[in-house]
């Protein structure tokens, strides 16, 4: 199995540029990254000591931006097979994978 090593998180500027390129607001970015809201998203993009985005969070966001919906659904089904429970609802047309 291949693994990702030597990960360096995107900078706050990188994340701001992504938001701008997508035309998203903070709430849209929060949905994309899987955080609870725009106030949580801002913790990764500002303040005296912004949080570093984890590899897992960035992978999730990148997958949602890259994979077709059917492949996202396959991953979610695998998560359920493993034992997770969750709802998967549409919150914004912009953040669909």
Coordinates of N, CA, C and O in Angstrom, one line a residue:
X1 N 0.8 -1.2 0.0 CA 0.0 0.0 0.0 C 0.9 1.2 0.0 O 1.8 1.3 0.8
X2 N 0.6 2.2 -0.9 CA 1.3 3.4 -0.9 C 0.8 4.4 0.2 O -0.4 4.3 0.5
X3 N 1.7 5.2 0.7 CA 1.3 6.2 1.7 C 1.9 7.5 1.3 O 2.8 7.6 0.5
X4 N 1.3 8.6 1.8 CA 1.8 9.9 1.6 C 2.7 10.3 2.7 O 2.4 10.1 3.9
X5 N 3.9 10.7 2.4 CA 4.9 11.1 3.4 C 5.4 12.5 3.1 O 5.2 13.1 2.1
X6 N 6.0 13.1 4.1 CA 6.6 14.4 4.0 C 5.6 15.5 3.6 O 5.9 16.4 2.8
X7 N 4.4 15.4 4.2 CA 3.3 16.4 3.9 C 3.6 17.8 4.5 O 4.0 17.9 5.6
X8 N 3.5 18.8 3.7 CA 3.5 20.2 4.1 C 2.1 20.8 3.8 O 1.7 20.7 2.6
X9 N 1.5 21.3 4.8 CA 0.2 21.9 4.6 C 0.2 23.1 3.7 O 1.2 23.8 3.7
X10 N -0.9 23.4 3.0 CA -0.9 24.6 2.2 C -0.9 25.9 3.1 O -1.3 25.8 4.3
X11 N -0.4 27.0 2.6 CA -0.3 28.2 3.4 C -1.7 28.8 3.5 O -2.6 28.5 2.7
X12 N -1.8 29.8 4.4 CA -3.1 30.6 4.4 C -3.3 31.3 3.1 O -4.5 31.3 2.6
X13 N -2.3 31.7 2.4 CA -2.4 32.3 1.1 C -2.9 31.3 0.1 O -3.8 31.6 -0.8
X14 N -2.4 30.1 0.1 CA -2.8 29.0 -0.8 C -4.3 28.8 -0.6 O -5.1 28.7 -1.6
X15 N -4.8 28.7 0.6 CA -6.2 28.5 0.9 C -7.1 29.6 0.5 O -8.2 29.5 -0.1
X16 N -6.6 30.9 0.7 CA -7.3 32.0 0.2 C -7.4 32.1 -1.3 O -8.5 32.4 -1.8
X17 N -6.3 31.7 -2.0 CA -6.3 31.6 -3.4 C -7.3 30.6 -3.9 O -8.0 30.8 -4.9
X18 N -7.4 29.4 -3.3 CA -8.3 28.4 -3.6 C -9.8 28.9 -3.5 O -10.6 28.8 -4.4
X19 N -10.1 29.5 -2.3 CA -11.4 30.1 -2.1 C -11.8 31.1 -3.2 O -12.9 31.0 -3.8
X20 N -10.8 31.9 -3.5 CA -11.1 33.0 -4.5 C -11.3 32.3 -5.9 O -12.2 32.7 -6.6
X21 N -10.5 31.3 -6.3 CA -10.6 30.7 -7.6 C -11.9 29.9 -7.7 O -12.5 29.9 -8.8
X22 N -12.4 29.4 -6.6 CA -13.7 28.7 -6.6 C -14.9 29.6 -6.6 O -16.0 29.2 -6.8
X23 N -14.6 30.8 -6.2 CA -15.7 31.8 -6.0 C -16.6 31.5 -4.8 O -17.8 31.8 -4.7
X24 N -16.0 30.8 -3.8 CA -16.7 30.4 -2.6 C -16.6 31.4 -1.5 O -15.7 32.2 -1.4
X25 N -17.6 31.4 -0.6 CA -17.6 32.1 0.7 C -17.0 31.2 1.7 O -16.8 30.0 1.5
X26 N -16.8 31.7 2.9 CA -16.3 30.9 4.0 C -17.1 29.6 4.3 O -16.6 28.6 4.6
X27 N -18.5 29.8 4.3 CA -19.3 28.7 4.6 C -19.2 27.6 3.6 O -19.2 26.4 3.9
X28 N -19.0 28.0 2.3 CA -18.8 27.0 1.2 C -17.5 26.2 1.5 O -17.5 25.0 1.3
X29 N -16.5 26.9 1.9 CA -15.2 26.3 2.1 C -15.3 25.4 3.3 O -14.7 24.3 3.3
X30 N -16.0 25.7 4.3 CA -16.2 24.9 5.5 C -16.9 23.6 5.0 O -16.4 22.5 5.5
X31 N -17.9 23.6 4.2 CA -18.6 22.4 3.7 C -17.6 21.6 2.9 O -17.5 20.4 3.1
X32 N -16.8 22.2 2.1 CA -15.8 21.5 1.2 C -14.8 20.8 2.1 O -14.5 19.6 1.8
X33 N -14.3 21.4 3.1 CA -13.3 20.8 4.0 C -13.8 19.9 5.1 O -13.0 19.3 5.8
X34 N -15.1 19.9 5.2 CA -15.7 19.1 6.3 C -15.6 19.6 7.7 O -15.5 18.9 8.6
X35 N -15.6 21.0 7.8 CA -15.6 21.6 9.1 C -17.0 22.2 9.4 O -17.8 22.4 8.5
X36 N -17.3 22.5 10.6 CA -18.6 22.8 11.0 C -19.2 24.2 10.5 O -20.4 24.4 10.5
X37 N -18.3 25.1 10.2 CA -18.8 26.4 9.7 C -17.7 27.3 9.3 O -16.5 27.0 9.5
X38 N -18.1 28.5 8.9 CA -17.1 29.5 8.4 C -16.2 29.9 9.5 O -15.0 30.2 9.3
X39 N -16.7 30.0 10.8 CA -15.8 30.3 11.9 C -14.7 29.3 12.1 O -13.5 29.6 12.4
X40 N -15.0 28.0 11.9 CA -14.0 27.0 12.0 C -13.0 27.1 10.8 O -11.8 26.9 10.9
X41 N -13.5 27.4 9.6 CA -12.7 27.5 8.4 C -11.7 28.6 8.6 O -10.5 28.5 8.3
X42 N -12.1 29.7 9.2 CA -11.2 30.9 9.4 C -10.0 30.5 10.3 O -9.0 31.2 10.2
X43 N -10.1 29.5 11.1 CA -9.0 29.1 11.9 C -7.8 28.6 11.1 O -6.7 28.5 11.5
X44 N -8.1 28.2 9.8 CA -7.1 27.7 8.9 C -6.6 28.8 8.0 O -5.6 28.6 7.3
X45 N -7.2 30.0 8.0 CA -6.9 31.0 7.1 C -6.5 32.4 7.7 O -6.2 33.3 7.0
X46 N -6.4 32.4 9.0 CA -6.1 33.7 9.6 C -5.8 33.6 11.1 O -5.6 32.6 11.6
X47 N -5.6 34.8 11.7 CA -5.3 34.9 13.1 C -3.8 34.9 13.3 O -3.0 34.7 12.4
X48 N -3.4 35.1 14.5 CA -2.0 35.1 14.9 C -1.3 33.8 14.6 O -0.1 33.8 14.1
X49 N -2.0 32.7 14.9 CA -1.4 31.4 14.6 C -2.4 30.5 14.0 O -3.0 29.7 14.6
X50 N -2.6 30.6 12.6 CA -3.5 29.8 11.9 C -3.2 28.3 12.0 O -2.0 27.9 12.1
X51 N -4.2 27.5 12.1 CA -4.0 26.0 12.1 C -3.5 25.6 10.8 O -3.8 26.1 9.7
X52 N -2.7 24.5 10.8 CA -2.3 23.8 9.6 C -3.3 22.8 9.2 O -3.8 22.1 10.0
X53 N -3.7 22.8 7.9 CA -4.7 21.9 7.4 C -4.1 20.5 7.4 O -3.0 20.3 6.8
X54 N -4.8 19.6 8.0 CA -4.3 18.2 8.0 C -4.3 17.6 6.7 O -5.1 18.0 5.8
X55 N -3.5 16.6 6.5 CA -3.5 15.8 5.2 C -4.8 15.3 4.9 O -5.3 15.3 3.8
X56 N -5.5 14.7 5.9 CA -6.8 14.1 5.8 C -7.9 15.1 5.3 O -8.7 14.8 4.4
X57 N -7.8 16.3 5.9 CA -8.8 17.3 5.5 C -8.6 17.8 4.1 O -9.5 18.0 3.3
X58 N -7.3 18.0 3.7 CA -7.0 18.4 2.4 C -7.3 17.4 1.4 O -7.9 17.6 0.3
X59 N -7.1 16.1 1.7 CA -7.4 15.0 0.8 C -8.9 15.0 0.6 O -9.3 14.8 -0.6
X60 N -9.7 15.1 1.6 CA -11.1 15.1 1.5 C -11.6 16.2 0.6 O -12.4 16.0 -0.3
X61 N -11.1 17.4 0.8 CA -11.5 18.6 0.0 C -11.1 18.4 -1.5 O -11.9 18.6 -2.4
X62 N -9.9 17.9 -1.7 CA -9.4 17.7 -3.1 C -10.2 16.6 -3.8 O -10.5 16.7 -5.0
X63 N -10.5 15.5 -3.0 CA -11.4 14.5 -3.6 C -12.7 15.0 -4.0 O -13.2 14.7 -5.1
X64 N -13.3 15.9 -3.2 CA -14.6 16.4 -3.5 C -14.5 17.3 -4.7 O -15.5 17.5 -5.5
X65 N -13.4 18.0 -4.9 CA -13.2 18.9 -6.1 C -12.9 18.1 -7.4 O -13.1 18.6 -8.4
X66 N -12.4 16.9 -7.2 CA -11.9 16.1 -8.3 C -12.8 15.0 -8.8 O -13.0 14.8 -10.0
X67 N -13.3 14.2 -7.8 CA -14.0 13.0 -8.2 C -15.4 13.2 -8.6 O -16.1 14.1 -8.0
X68 N -15.9 12.4 -9.5 CA -17.3 12.5 -9.9 C -18.2 12.0 -8.7 O -17.7 11.2 -7.9
X69 N -19.4 12.5 -8.6 CA -20.3 12.1 -7.6 C -20.4 10.6 -7.3 O -20.4 10.2 -6.2
X70 N -20.4 9.8 -8.4 CA -20.6 8.4 -8.2 C -19.4 7.8 -7.5 O -19.6 6.9 -6.7
X71 N -18.2 8.3 -7.7 CA -17.0 7.8 -7.0 C -17.1 8.3 -5.5 O -16.6 7.5 -4.6
X72 N -17.5 9.5 -5.3 CA -17.7 9.9 -3.9 C -18.7 9.0 -3.2 O -18.4 8.6 -2.0
X73 N -19.8 8.6 -3.8 CA -20.8 7.7 -3.2 C -20.2 6.4 -2.9 O -20.5 5.7 -1.9
X74 N -19.3 5.9 -3.8 CA -18.6 4.6 -3.5 C -17.7 4.7 -2.3 O -17.7 3.7 -1.5
X75 N -17.0 5.8 -2.1 CA -16.2 6.0 -0.9 C -17.1 6.0 0.4 O -16.8 5.4 1.4
X76 N -18.2 6.8 0.3 CA -19.1 6.8 1.4 C -19.7 5.5 1.7 O -19.9 5.1 2.9
X77 N -20.0 4.7 0.7 CA -20.6 3.3 1.0 C -19.5 2.5 1.7 O -19.8 1.7 2.6
X78 N -18.3 2.6 1.3 CA -17.2 1.9 2.0 C -17.1 2.3 3.4 O -16.9 1.5 4.3
X79 N -17.3 3.6 3.7 CA -17.2 4.1 5.1 C -18.3 3.4 5.9 O -18.1 3.1 7.0
X80 N -19.5 3.3 5.3 CA -20.6 2.7 6.0 C -20.4 1.2 6.2 O -20.7 0.6 7.2
X81 N -19.8 0.5 5.2 CA -19.4 -0.9 5.3 C -18.4 -1.1 6.5 O -18.5 -2.1 7.2
X82 N -17.6 -0.1 6.7 CA -16.6 -0.2 7.8 C -17.3 0.0 9.1 O -16.8 -0.5 10.2
X83 N -18.4 0.7 9.1 CA -19.1 0.9 10.4 C -19.6 2.3 10.7 O -20.2 2.5 11.7
X84 N -19.2 3.3 9.8 CA -19.6 4.6 10.1 C -21.1 4.9 9.8 O -21.7 4.2 9.0
X85 N -21.7 5.8 10.5 CA -23.1 6.2 10.2 C -23.0 7.7 10.0 O -22.3 8.4 10.7
X86 N -23.7 8.2 9.0 CA -23.8 9.7 8.7 C -24.9 9.9 7.7 O -25.4 9.0 7.1
X87 N -25.2 11.2 7.6 CA -26.2 11.6 6.6 C -25.3 12.3 5.5 O -24.3 13.0 5.8
X88 N -25.7 12.2 4.3 CA -25.0 12.9 3.2 C -26.1 13.7 2.4 O -26.9 13.1 1.7
X89 N -26.1 15.0 2.7 CA -27.1 15.9 2.2 C -26.5 17.0 1.4 O -25.4 17.4 1.7
X90 N -27.3 17.5 0.4 CA -26.8 18.6 -0.4 C -27.0 19.9 0.5 O -28.0 20.2 1.0
X91 N -25.9 20.7 0.6 CA -25.9 21.9 1.3 C -25.7 23.1 0.3 O -26.1 24.2 0.6
X92 N -24.9 22.8 -0.7 CA -24.6 23.9 -1.7 C -24.2 23.3 -3.0 O -23.5 22.3 -3.1
X93 N -24.8 23.8 -4.1 CA -24.5 23.3 -5.4 C -23.0 23.4 -5.7 O -22.4 22.6 -6.4
X94 N -22.3 24.5 -5.2 CA -20.9 24.7 -5.4 C -20.0 23.6 -5.0 O -19.0 23.4 -5.5
X95 N -20.3 22.9 -3.9 CA -19.4 22.0 -3.3 C -19.6 20.6 -3.6 O -18.9 19.7 -3.1
X96 N -20.4 20.3 -4.6 CA -20.6 18.9 -5.0 C -19.3 18.4 -5.8 O -18.7 19.2 -6.5
X97 N -19.0 17.1 -5.5 CA -17.8 16.6 -6.2 C -18.0 16.2 -7.6 O -19.0 16.2 -8.1

